[in-house]
Amino acid sequence: MATDSNKFQAIISHCKEYGFIFPSSEIYDGLQAVYDYGQWGSELKKNIKDYWWKHMTQLHENIVGIDAAIFMHPTTWKASGHVDNFNDPMIDNKDSKKRYRVDHLIEAKAEEMRNEGREDEANGLLDELDKFIAKDDFDGLRQLIINYGIKCSISKTSNWSDIRQFNLMFSTQIGSVSDETNEIYLRPETAQGIFVNFLNVQKTGRLKIPFGIAQIGKAFRNEIVARQFIFRMREFEQMEMQYFIRPGTQKEWYETWKEERMKWHLSLGIPRERYRFHDHVKLAHYADAACDIEYEFPIGFKEVEGIHSRTDFDLKNHQEYSKKKMQYFDSEINQNYIPYVIETSIGLDRTILMMLSEGYTEEDLSTSEKQDSRVILRFPAKIAPMKLAVLPLVKKDGLPEIARTIMDDCKSHFRCFYEEKDTIGKRYRRMDAIGTPFCVTVDQQTKTDNTVTIRYRDTMQQERILADNVKEVVLKEIN
Ligand code: GAP
């Protein structure tokens, strides 16, 4: 049974074993902080995206969605402040002139210590690294490198420079000529695609303030502390919404969106006590208020979503750098102004990790006669990768044919799984492990009265219902 401290590790192993999440390019030993979603992970991801998208766009008449490109004009990132402010620390060895990422250097030392069997010391070093990084304490980091006798692999000396900042954006070249003028960035947040399209969407959609623009998409950050599975990745997905408002109304809209977003989180069936708001004390350069919604992961309370009152910082800067007006004419008050913005920004991968952390349960089912246990993913039916498993009890006597009829009735409405191999007990357990909320079993009785057994994942209770009602029972739960 997983204890709290190893639950995180158990979730990672479960995700790999049951086709949710694999290390990227694993046959080449993987790529740090990059992951691939497998067959069930990608279904889960899609369901969470759809649930967020529907909530934002379909249930709010004044919010529309867009899908902007990952590549943007490089000046975008000057205007947003990312070129100048989106940094992490680096250090040079003065003898070899080789430059190192501070975290890489320290992580390599921890790895070396692990290989020498000094596991506890290695973990202690990594904890100190995290602590100093969180405080932007460069002197502390440099002292750590010196105290642990970390040497350059080329010069073999500890003659280190001071620590300097390193930008977290990934860059690449556009076009065939590789020079500085062709350098572009992989976006570090999706928000800027919304800001630069603000007027396109407002005018073509004839939208009146207040209104929102939502987007789901990939973002890329060359993260320096990247040892926490899908919590901190170098390629990840965000679900962001910018809500454009009249200047001066930001306080009330900020409170409204805090409340609104918490309601969404609670609608996932997670109890309120597993969440907390964390107000930012040190505000980012663009914000006049900001907080995180934190969830209690097995590794402690950590940020899942940020809610930021971004003032008119982004639109004003894009106006300045592009020399294009970013103003909105408010006919109600007969005034032109650059709108203020409240942003809600949630990490899709962190939401997936949250649902896995909340749902992962190991149950001891042992009796005096035999030892038994099961692992369940208690996903709400609406986000479960697979909604229904249809299982003929045996592979003969016409039972597979009846099961196929049920599949045909249901599969255009929701995701269903058909399986006839192995004992029914083993098949139930496999469905529990991927979080399938309902299994129906077709048996000999089905042939006489057209009923099937429906088994509920969480309680393991079973009852007989008409085969013709299976679709309605499942649809009621997922809607
Ligand atoms: N546009 C605002 C913005 O990007 P952020 O707090 O940097 O704000 C928003 O990111 C959300 O994106 C975070 O709350 C988190 O859920 C997710 N996120 C950020 N960096 C991430 C990473 N390296 N890996 C996974 N998710 C990440």
Short mmCIF file of C-alpha atoms and ligand atoms in Angstrom, two decimals:
data_model
loop_
_atom_site.label_atom_id
_atom_site.label_comp_id
_atom_site.label_asym_id
_atom_site.label_seq_id
_atom_site.Cartn_x
_atom_site.Cartn_y
_atom_site.Cartn_z
CA MET A 1 0.00 0.00 0.00
CA ALA A 2 1.29 3.47 -0.87
CA THR A 3 1.87 5.76 2.10
CA ASP A 4 1.50 9.53 1.66
CA SER A 5 5.21 9.91 1.06
CA ASN A 6 5.41 7.37 -1.74
CA LYS A 7 1.97 8.01 -3.25
CA PHE A 8 3.52 10.38 -5.79
CA GLN A 9 5.91 7.65 -6.95
CA ALA A 10 3.04 5.13 -7.04
CA ILE A 11 1.03 7.48 -9.29
CA ILE A 12 3.97 7.89 -11.68
CA SER A 13 4.38 4.09 -11.94
CA HIS A 14 0.64 3.57 -12.35
CA CYS A 15 0.51 6.14 -15.17
CA LYS A 16 3.22 4.28 -17.04
CA GLU A 17 1.86 0.79 -16.39
CA TYR A 18 -1.69 1.63 -17.48
CA GLY A 19 -1.04 3.75 -20.57
CA PHE A 20 -1.59 7.24 -19.16
CA ILE A 21 1.82 8.94 -19.30
CA PHE A 22 5.23 7.81 -20.57
CA PRO A 23 8.63 9.54 -20.44
CA SER A 24 9.22 11.15 -23.83
CA SER A 25 11.37 9.15 -26.29
CA GLU A 26 11.91 6.54 -23.61
CA ILE A 27 13.81 4.14 -25.88
CA TYR A 28 16.59 6.77 -25.90
CA ASP A 29 16.42 7.07 -22.07
CA GLY A 30 13.88 9.89 -22.15
CA LEU A 31 14.16 13.65 -22.17
CA GLN A 32 14.12 15.42 -18.83
CA ALA A 33 10.81 17.07 -17.92
CA VAL A 34 9.13 16.07 -21.20
CA TYR A 35 6.33 13.47 -21.26
CA ASP A 36 4.04 11.74 -23.73
CA TYR A 37 0.39 11.01 -23.03
CA GLY A 38 -0.64 7.45 -23.87
CA GLN A 39 -3.99 6.04 -24.91
CA TRP A 40 -5.86 6.73 -21.65
CA GLY A 41 -3.87 9.82 -20.68
CA SER A 42 -4.76 11.54 -23.92
CA GLU A 43 -8.48 10.73 -23.44
CA LEU A 44 -8.34 12.12 -19.91
CA LYS A 45 -6.54 15.22 -21.16
CA LYS A 46 -9.08 15.79 -23.91
CA ASN A 47 -12.00 15.40 -21.48
CA ILE A 48 -10.52 17.95 -19.07
CA LYS A 49 -9.88 20.39 -21.95
CA ASP A 50 -13.45 19.97 -23.19
CA TYR A 51 -14.84 20.46 -19.69
CA TRP A 52 -12.88 23.72 -19.23
CA TRP A 53 -13.65 24.93 -22.75
CA LYS A 54 -17.37 24.27 -22.38
CA HIS A 55 -17.46 26.02 -19.02
CA MET A 56 -15.63 29.07 -20.34
CA THR A 57 -17.14 29.53 -23.79
CA GLN A 58 -20.50 27.75 -23.89
CA LEU A 59 -21.64 28.70 -20.38
CA HIS A 60 -20.43 32.32 -20.60
CA GLU A 61 -22.14 34.08 -23.49
CA ASN A 62 -19.52 36.84 -23.49
CA ILE A 63 -16.43 34.60 -23.73
CA VAL A 64 -15.15 33.30 -27.05
CA GLY A 65 -12.27 30.96 -27.80
CA ILE A 66 -9.32 31.25 -30.18
CA ASP A 67 -6.41 29.09 -31.28
CA ALA A 68 -3.33 31.25 -31.93
CA ALA A 69 -0.02 30.02 -33.36
CA ILE A 70 2.83 28.93 -31.09
CA PHE A 71 5.31 31.05 -33.04
CA MET A 72 4.80 34.80 -32.72
CA HIS A 73 6.65 37.84 -33.95
CA PRO A 74 9.76 38.16 -31.71
CA THR A 75 8.82 41.71 -30.69
CA THR A 76 5.80 40.20 -28.88
CA TRP A 77 8.20 38.93 -26.21
CA LYS A 78 9.98 42.27 -25.92
CA ALA A 79 6.63 43.97 -25.33
CA SER A 80 5.45 41.34 -22.84
CA GLY A 81 8.64 41.67 -20.78
CA HIS A 82 9.71 38.04 -21.30
CA VAL A 83 12.97 38.87 -23.12
CA ASP A 84 14.14 41.00 -20.22
CA ASN A 85 12.51 39.39 -17.19
CA PHE A 86 11.95 35.68 -17.74
CA ASN A 87 15.25 34.37 -16.35
CA ASP A 88 17.04 31.65 -14.34
CA PRO A 89 20.60 31.46 -12.91
CA MET A 90 23.84 30.35 -14.69
CA ILE A 91 27.48 30.14 -13.63
CA ASP A 92 30.83 30.11 -15.54
CA ASN A 93 34.01 28.23 -14.73
CA LYS A 94 36.76 30.82 -15.06
CA ASP A 95 39.44 28.30 -16.07
CA SER A 96 37.62 26.31 -18.76
CA LYS A 97 35.26 29.21 -19.68
CA LYS A 98 32.47 26.65 -19.75
CA ARG A 99 29.01 27.92 -18.73
CA TYR A 100 26.66 25.77 -16.64
CA ARG A 101 23.08 25.98 -15.57
CA VAL A 102 23.32 26.15 -11.78
CA ASP A 103 20.60 23.55 -11.29
CA HIS A 104 22.24 21.14 -13.76
CA LEU A 105 25.56 21.43 -12.01
CA ILE A 106 24.06 20.73 -8.60
CA GLU A 107 21.79 17.97 -9.90
CA ALA A 108 24.78 16.23 -11.50
CA LYS A 109 26.56 16.33 -8.13
CA ALA A 110 23.47 14.84 -6.43
CA GLU A 111 23.41 12.07 -9.06
CA GLU A 112 27.08 11.33 -8.39
CA MET A 113 26.35 11.11 -4.64
CA ARG A 114 23.43 8.76 -5.31
CA ASN A 115 25.67 6.50 -7.39
CA GLU A 116 28.03 6.36 -4.40
CA GLY A 117 25.12 5.24 -2.19
CA ARG A 118 24.78 8.64 -0.44
CA GLU A 119 21.05 8.88 -1.14
CA ASP A 120 20.12 11.01 1.92
CA GLU A 121 22.91 13.51 1.32
CA ALA A 122 21.88 13.77 -2.34
CA ASN A 123 18.28 14.49 -1.36
CA GLY A 124 19.45 17.08 1.16
CA LEU A 125 21.45 18.84 -1.53
CA LEU A 126 18.44 18.90 -3.89
CA ASP A 127 16.24 20.29 -1.11
CA GLU A 128 18.73 23.09 -0.52
CA LEU A 129 18.81 23.78 -4.26
CA ASP A 130 15.01 24.13 -4.36
CA LYS A 131 15.06 26.41 -1.29
CA PHE A 132 17.65 28.84 -2.69
CA ILE A 133 16.01 28.87 -6.15
CA ALA A 134 12.65 29.71 -4.62
CA LYS A 135 14.23 32.70 -2.84
CA ASP A 136 16.34 33.81 -5.87
CA ASP A 137 19.28 33.55 -3.47
CA PHE A 138 22.27 33.50 -5.85
CA ASP A 139 24.87 33.88 -3.10
CA GLY A 140 23.36 30.88 -1.34
CA LEU A 141 23.47 28.85 -4.56
CA ARG A 142 27.09 29.77 -5.24
CA GLN A 143 28.04 28.86 -1.67
CA LEU A 144 26.28 25.50 -2.11
CA ILE A 145 28.43 24.79 -5.19
CA ILE A 146 31.56 25.66 -3.24
CA ASN A 147 30.57 23.82 -0.03
CA TYR A 148 29.91 20.60 -1.92
CA GLY A 149 33.23 20.90 -3.79
CA ILE A 150 31.54 20.89 -7.18
CA LYS A 151 34.12 21.06 -9.96
CA CYS A 152 34.01 21.83 -13.68
CA SER A 153 34.17 18.59 -15.67
CA ILE A 154 36.72 20.12 -18.07
CA SER A 155 39.14 22.16 -15.93
CA LYS A 156 38.51 20.06 -12.79
CA THR A 157 38.64 23.29 -10.75
CA SER A 158 36.18 25.14 -8.52
CA ASN A 159 37.11 28.56 -9.86
CA TRP A 160 33.52 29.80 -10.31
CA SER A 161 32.18 33.16 -11.45
CA ASP A 162 29.23 34.89 -9.83
CA ILE A 163 25.81 33.59 -10.83
CA ARG A 164 23.98 35.38 -13.63
CA GLN A 165 20.48 35.16 -15.07
CA PHE A 166 19.49 32.90 -17.97
CA ASN A 167 16.33 33.31 -20.05
CA LEU A 168 13.74 30.52 -19.79
CA MET A 169 12.43 30.90 -23.33
CA PHE A 170 13.39 28.35 -25.97
CA SER A 171 14.51 29.96 -29.19
CA THR A 172 14.88 28.65 -32.70
CA GLN A 173 15.47 30.02 -36.20
CA ILE A 174 12.75 30.72 -38.73
CA GLY A 175 13.57 30.33 -42.43
CA SER A 176 16.71 28.85 -44.00
CA VAL A 177 19.32 31.38 -42.87
CA SER A 178 20.46 30.94 -39.33
CA ASP A 179 21.38 34.32 -37.89
CA GLU A 180 20.22 36.48 -35.03
CA THR A 181 17.63 38.37 -37.05
CA ASN A 182 15.78 35.09 -37.71
CA GLU A 183 15.60 34.10 -34.06
CA ILE A 184 12.11 33.42 -32.76
CA TYR A 185 10.78 31.95 -29.53
CA LEU A 186 8.51 29.09 -28.61
CA ARG A 187 5.81 30.84 -26.61
CA PRO A 188 6.29 30.63 -22.81
CA GLU A 189 2.58 31.42 -22.21
CA THR A 190 -0.49 31.34 -24.44
CA ALA A 191 -1.76 34.70 -23.15
CA GLN A 192 0.15 36.84 -25.64
CA GLY A 193 -1.67 35.20 -28.57
CA ILE A 194 -4.85 36.55 -26.99
CA PHE A 195 -3.49 40.06 -26.39
CA VAL A 196 -2.21 40.57 -29.94
CA ASN A 197 -5.58 39.39 -31.32
CA PHE A 198 -7.64 41.45 -28.91
CA LEU A 199 -8.97 43.92 -31.50
CA ASN A 200 -9.36 41.31 -34.27
CA VAL A 201 -11.66 39.29 -32.03
CA GLN A 202 -13.46 42.26 -30.49
CA LYS A 203 -14.29 43.84 -33.84
CA THR A 204 -15.17 40.69 -35.80
CA GLY A 205 -17.16 39.31 -32.85
CA ARG A 206 -18.81 42.74 -32.18
CA LEU A 207 -17.99 42.17 -28.52
CA LYS A 208 -18.72 44.70 -25.82
CA ILE A 209 -16.74 45.11 -22.64
CA PRO A 210 -16.74 43.14 -20.36
CA PHE A 211 -15.85 40.12 -22.52
CA GLY A 212 -13.35 37.30 -22.45
CA ILE A 213 -11.08 35.43 -24.85
CA ALA A 214 -10.13 31.86 -23.96
CA GLN A 215 -7.44 29.63 -25.36
CA ILE A 216 -5.93 26.20 -24.77
CA GLY A 217 -2.46 25.46 -26.08
CA LYS A 218 1.14 24.44 -25.64
CA ALA A 219 3.68 26.59 -23.84
CA PHE A 220 7.41 25.98 -23.48
CA ARG A 221 9.79 26.87 -20.68
CA ASN A 222 13.37 25.78 -20.17
CA GLU A 223 12.59 25.07 -16.51
CA ILE A 224 15.49 24.72 -14.14
CA VAL A 225 13.87 22.67 -11.39
CA ALA A 226 12.35 19.88 -13.42
CA ARG A 227 12.10 16.75 -11.28
CA GLN A 228 8.40 16.63 -10.46
CA PHE A 229 6.83 14.48 -13.18
CA ILE A 230 4.15 16.47 -15.06
CA PHE A 231 4.00 19.14 -12.35
CA ARG A 232 6.88 21.06 -13.91
CA MET A 233 7.54 20.35 -17.57
CA ARG A 234 9.49 21.99 -20.35
CA GLU A 235 6.62 21.50 -22.82
CA PHE A 236 3.18 21.78 -21.25
CA GLU A 237 -0.33 23.04 -21.90
CA GLN A 238 -2.18 26.01 -20.48
CA MET A 239 -5.87 26.89 -20.44
CA GLU A 240 -5.99 30.66 -20.21
CA MET A 241 -8.70 33.30 -20.32
CA GLN A 242 -8.24 37.06 -20.52
CA TYR A 243 -11.24 39.05 -19.37
CA PHE A 244 -11.26 42.59 -20.76
CA ILE A 245 -12.84 45.16 -18.46
CA ARG A 246 -13.26 48.89 -17.88
CA PRO A 247 -10.31 50.45 -15.97
CA GLY A 248 -11.20 50.93 -12.32
CA THR A 249 -13.43 47.82 -12.15
CA GLN A 250 -10.53 45.37 -11.73
CA LYS A 251 -10.95 44.78 -7.98
CA GLU A 252 -14.50 43.52 -8.26
CA TRP A 253 -13.82 41.41 -11.38
CA TYR A 254 -10.74 39.91 -9.74
CA GLU A 255 -12.91 38.76 -6.80
CA THR A 256 -15.62 37.50 -9.17
CA TRP A 257 -13.13 35.36 -11.12
CA LYS A 258 -11.54 33.98 -7.97
CA GLU A 259 -14.97 32.78 -6.89
CA GLU A 260 -15.95 31.56 -10.34
CA ARG A 261 -12.76 29.54 -10.78
CA MET A 262 -13.06 27.96 -7.35
CA LYS A 263 -16.60 26.86 -8.26
CA TRP A 264 -15.19 25.16 -11.35
CA HIS A 265 -12.61 23.33 -9.26
CA LEU A 266 -15.25 22.17 -6.79
CA SER A 267 -17.41 20.94 -9.68
CA LEU A 268 -14.69 18.33 -10.28
CA GLY A 269 -15.84 16.69 -7.05
CA ILE A 270 -12.75 17.71 -5.06
CA PRO A 271 -13.49 18.82 -1.47
CA ARG A 272 -12.89 22.50 -0.61
CA GLU A 273 -10.34 21.67 2.08
CA ARG A 274 -7.98 20.26 -0.56
CA TYR A 275 -7.70 23.75 -2.06
CA ARG A 276 -6.43 27.04 -0.77
CA PHE A 277 -5.83 30.52 -2.19
CA HIS A 278 -2.32 31.82 -1.97
CA ASP A 279 -2.08 35.60 -2.41
CA HIS A 280 1.11 36.86 -4.06
CA VAL A 281 3.03 39.20 -1.83
CA LYS A 282 5.72 39.97 -4.41
CA LEU A 283 3.68 41.03 -7.45
CA ALA A 284 4.89 40.55 -11.04
CA HIS A 285 5.72 43.76 -12.90
CA TYR A 286 2.38 43.69 -14.76
CA ALA A 287 0.02 42.89 -11.88
CA ASP A 288 -1.87 44.95 -9.28
CA ALA A 289 -3.23 41.80 -7.58
CA ALA A 290 -2.52 38.10 -8.02
CA CYS A 291 -3.18 34.78 -6.32
CA ASP A 292 -2.78 31.07 -6.95
CA ILE A 293 -5.30 28.33 -6.44
CA GLU A 294 -3.27 25.62 -4.75
CA TYR A 295 -4.24 21.97 -4.46
CA GLU A 296 -2.88 19.57 -1.88
CA PHE A 297 -0.80 17.19 -4.04
CA PRO A 298 0.98 14.23 -2.40
CA ILE A 299 4.05 16.53 -2.54
CA GLY A 300 2.20 19.25 -0.60
CA PHE A 301 0.04 22.30 -1.46
CA LYS A 302 1.12 23.59 -4.87
CA GLU A 303 -0.14 25.96 -7.56
CA VAL A 304 -2.59 24.66 -10.14
CA GLU A 305 -3.99 27.95 -11.39
CA GLY A 306 -3.06 31.62 -11.28
CA ILE A 307 -5.55 34.51 -11.21
CA HIS A 308 -3.95 37.82 -12.09
CA SER A 309 -5.18 41.36 -12.35
CA ARG A 310 -2.85 42.38 -15.21
CA THR A 311 -3.95 46.02 -15.51
CA ASP A 312 -3.44 47.43 -19.05
CA PHE A 313 0.24 46.42 -19.03
CA ASP A 314 0.19 44.01 -21.97
CA LEU A 315 -2.11 45.92 -24.32
CA LYS A 316 -0.36 49.21 -23.55
CA ASN A 317 3.05 47.70 -24.31
CA HIS A 318 1.83 46.08 -27.53
CA GLN A 319 0.44 49.46 -28.56
CA GLU A 320 3.81 51.06 -27.86
CA TYR A 321 5.95 48.43 -29.62
CA SER A 322 3.64 47.83 -32.62
CA LYS A 323 2.55 51.48 -33.00
CA LYS A 324 -0.99 50.12 -33.52
CA LYS A 325 -3.86 51.44 -31.41
CA MET A 326 -5.11 48.93 -28.84
CA GLN A 327 -7.99 51.10 -27.70
CA TYR A 328 -11.60 50.19 -27.31
CA PHE A 329 -14.48 52.63 -27.77
CA ASP A 330 -16.95 52.25 -24.93
CA SER A 331 -20.24 53.59 -26.31
CA GLU A 332 -21.92 53.44 -22.91
CA ILE A 333 -19.62 56.10 -21.48
CA ASN A 334 -18.54 57.61 -24.80
CA GLN A 335 -14.84 57.04 -24.11
CA ASN A 336 -11.80 55.44 -25.71
CA TYR A 337 -9.52 53.48 -23.42
CA ILE A 338 -7.11 50.55 -23.23
CA PRO A 339 -9.02 47.87 -21.30
CA TYR A 340 -7.77 46.33 -18.08
CA VAL A 341 -7.46 42.56 -17.91
CA ILE A 342 -8.20 39.82 -15.39
CA GLU A 343 -6.45 36.61 -16.35
CA THR A 344 -7.27 33.07 -15.25
CA SER A 345 -4.46 30.69 -16.17
CA ILE A 346 -4.61 27.00 -15.34
CA GLY A 347 -2.06 24.33 -16.27
CA LEU A 348 -3.71 21.42 -18.06
CA ASP A 349 -1.00 18.96 -17.06
CA ARG A 350 -1.21 20.08 -13.42
CA THR A 351 -4.99 19.61 -13.56
CA ILE A 352 -4.39 16.08 -14.83
CA LEU A 353 -1.94 15.46 -11.98
CA MET A 354 -4.50 16.87 -9.56
CA MET A 355 -7.20 14.50 -10.85
CA LEU A 356 -4.78 11.57 -10.66
CA SER A 357 -3.73 12.53 -7.11
CA GLU A 358 -7.34 12.89 -6.01
CA GLY A 359 -8.52 9.73 -7.74
CA TYR A 360 -5.67 7.31 -7.05
CA THR A 361 -6.77 4.92 -4.31
CA GLU A 362 -5.36 1.61 -3.14
CA GLU A 363 -7.98 -0.54 -1.43
CA ASP A 364 -7.32 -3.56 0.73
CA LEU A 365 -10.05 -6.12 0.02
CA SER A 366 -8.51 -8.98 1.98
CA THR A 367 -10.75 -11.41 3.81
CA SER A 368 -9.84 -14.08 6.34
CA GLU A 369 -9.63 -16.52 3.42
CA LYS A 370 -7.48 -14.58 0.99
CA GLN A 371 -5.35 -11.51 0.46
CA ASP A 372 -6.74 -9.10 -2.11
CA SER A 373 -6.41 -5.47 -3.10
CA ARG A 374 -7.25 -3.16 -5.98
CA VAL A 375 -6.09 0.18 -7.36
CA ILE A 376 -8.82 2.54 -8.55
CA LEU A 377 -8.74 5.90 -10.26
CA ARG A 378 -11.87 7.54 -8.88
CA PHE A 379 -12.37 10.03 -11.70
CA PRO A 380 -15.71 11.83 -11.98
CA ALA A 381 -17.58 10.08 -14.81
CA LYS A 382 -17.55 13.26 -16.93
CA ILE A 383 -13.75 13.26 -17.23
CA ALA A 384 -13.01 9.50 -17.07
CA PRO A 385 -11.09 8.35 -20.18
CA MET A 386 -13.43 5.41 -20.70
CA LYS A 387 -17.05 5.66 -19.59
CA LEU A 388 -18.29 2.12 -20.02
CA ALA A 389 -16.85 -1.38 -20.40
CA VAL A 390 -19.04 -3.99 -22.07
CA LEU A 391 -18.04 -7.50 -21.04
CA PRO A 392 -19.59 -10.78 -22.21
CA LEU A 393 -19.20 -13.27 -19.34
CA VAL A 394 -18.01 -15.97 -21.75
CA LYS A 395 -16.83 -15.92 -25.34
CA LYS A 396 -19.65 -18.17 -26.64
CA ASP A 397 -23.39 -18.90 -26.55
CA GLY A 398 -24.23 -15.69 -28.41
CA LEU A 399 -23.10 -13.45 -25.50
CA PRO A 400 -20.43 -11.54 -27.54
CA GLU A 401 -23.09 -10.73 -30.15
CA ILE A 402 -25.44 -9.24 -27.53
CA ALA A 403 -22.52 -7.28 -26.02
CA ARG A 404 -21.68 -5.93 -29.48
CA THR A 405 -25.28 -4.67 -29.84
CA ILE A 406 -24.87 -2.69 -26.59
CA MET A 407 -21.54 -1.33 -27.85
CA ASP A 408 -23.20 -0.23 -31.10
CA ASP A 409 -25.96 1.50 -29.15
CA CYS A 410 -23.51 3.42 -26.95
CA LYS A 411 -20.26 4.06 -28.79
CA SER A 412 -21.39 7.07 -30.79
CA HIS A 413 -22.45 8.77 -27.52
CA PHE A 414 -19.44 8.14 -25.29
CA ARG A 415 -16.18 6.17 -25.16
CA CYS A 416 -16.77 2.45 -24.57
CA PHE A 417 -14.44 -0.52 -24.18
CA TYR A 418 -15.18 -4.08 -25.25
CA GLU A 419 -13.32 -7.05 -23.79
CA GLU A 420 -13.96 -10.78 -23.66
CA LYS A 421 -10.57 -12.16 -22.53
CA ASP A 422 -9.76 -13.28 -18.92
CA THR A 423 -12.02 -13.82 -15.92
CA ILE A 424 -14.62 -11.19 -15.22
CA GLY A 425 -12.81 -10.30 -11.94
CA LYS A 426 -9.58 -9.51 -13.78
CA ARG A 427 -11.43 -7.44 -16.35
CA TYR A 428 -13.16 -5.42 -13.60
CA ARG A 429 -9.80 -4.73 -11.96
CA ARG A 430 -8.28 -3.48 -15.20
CA MET A 431 -11.22 -1.12 -15.65
CA ASP A 432 -10.86 0.11 -12.02
CA ALA A 433 -7.20 0.85 -12.71
CA ILE A 434 -8.01 3.15 -15.63
CA GLY A 435 -10.98 4.74 -13.84
CA THR A 436 -13.90 3.35 -15.89
CA PRO A 437 -16.99 4.18 -13.81
CA PHE A 438 -19.35 1.52 -15.23
CA CYS A 439 -18.96 -2.07 -16.41
CA VAL A 440 -21.85 -4.07 -17.81
CA THR A 441 -21.70 -7.82 -18.01
CA VAL A 442 -23.76 -9.86 -20.45
CA ASP A 443 -24.54 -13.36 -19.13
CA GLN A 444 -26.89 -16.27 -19.79
CA GLN A 445 -29.78 -14.47 -18.07
CA THR A 446 -29.48 -11.65 -20.60
CA LYS A 447 -30.74 -14.05 -23.25
CA THR A 448 -33.94 -14.71 -21.34
CA ASP A 449 -34.89 -11.31 -19.87
CA ASN A 450 -32.67 -8.81 -21.73
CA THR A 451 -31.06 -7.59 -18.47
CA VAL A 452 -27.35 -7.07 -17.81
CA THR A 453 -25.37 -6.59 -14.62
CA ILE A 454 -24.10 -3.05 -14.16
CA ARG A 455 -21.17 -2.72 -11.74
CA TYR A 456 -20.27 0.62 -10.17
CA ARG A 457 -16.52 1.25 -9.90
CA ASP A 458 -16.37 3.00 -6.53
CA THR A 459 -18.75 0.83 -4.50
CA MET A 460 -18.31 -2.37 -6.56
CA GLN A 461 -22.08 -2.77 -6.16
CA GLN A 462 -23.91 -4.57 -8.90
CA GLU A 463 -27.51 -4.52 -10.06
CA ARG A 464 -29.46 -5.77 -13.00
CA ILE A 465 -30.86 -3.27 -15.46
CA LEU A 466 -32.42 -3.60 -18.89
CA ALA A 467 -29.79 -3.76 -21.63
CA ASP A 468 -31.82 -1.10 -23.46
CA ASN A 469 -31.30 1.32 -20.52
CA VAL A 470 -27.48 1.14 -20.33
CA LYS A 471 -26.97 4.16 -22.58
CA GLU A 472 -29.35 6.38 -20.55
CA VAL A 473 -27.84 5.38 -17.20
CA VAL A 474 -24.32 6.30 -18.37
CA LEU A 475 -25.41 9.48 -20.18
CA LYS A 476 -27.19 10.71 -17.03
CA GLU A 477 -23.95 10.38 -15.04
CA ILE A 478 -21.60 11.98 -17.55
CA ASN A 479 -23.84 14.93 -18.27
N1 GAP B 1 -0.12 33.77 -18.44
C1 GAP B 1 0.20 33.66 -17.07
C2 GAP B 1 1.07 32.54 -16.76
O1 GAP B 1 1.61 31.88 -17.63
P1 GAP B 1 2.04 31.19 -14.77
O2 GAP B 1 1.70 31.24 -13.31
O3 GAP B 1 3.46 31.31 -15.16
O4 GAP B 1 1.17 32.32 -15.43
C3 GAP B 1 0.09 29.56 -15.27
O5 GAP B 1 1.46 29.85 -15.36
C4 GAP B 1 -0.13 28.09 -14.99
O6 GAP B 1 0.57 27.30 -15.95
C5 GAP B 1 0.41 27.65 -13.63
O7 GAP B 1 -0.53 27.87 -12.61
C6 GAP B 1 0.66 26.17 -13.87
O8 GAP B 1 -0.53 25.43 -13.65
C7 GAP B 1 1.02 26.10 -15.34
N2 GAP B 1 2.48 25.98 -15.50
C8 GAP B 1 3.41 26.96 -15.47
N3 GAP B 1 4.64 26.46 -15.67
C9 GAP B 1 4.50 25.12 -15.85
C10 GAP B 1 5.40 24.06 -16.11
N4 GAP B 1 6.70 24.26 -16.28
N5 GAP B 1 4.91 22.80 -16.23
C11 GAP B 1 3.58 22.57 -16.09
N6 GAP B 1 2.68 23.54 -15.86
C12 GAP B 1 3.12 24.80 -15.73
#
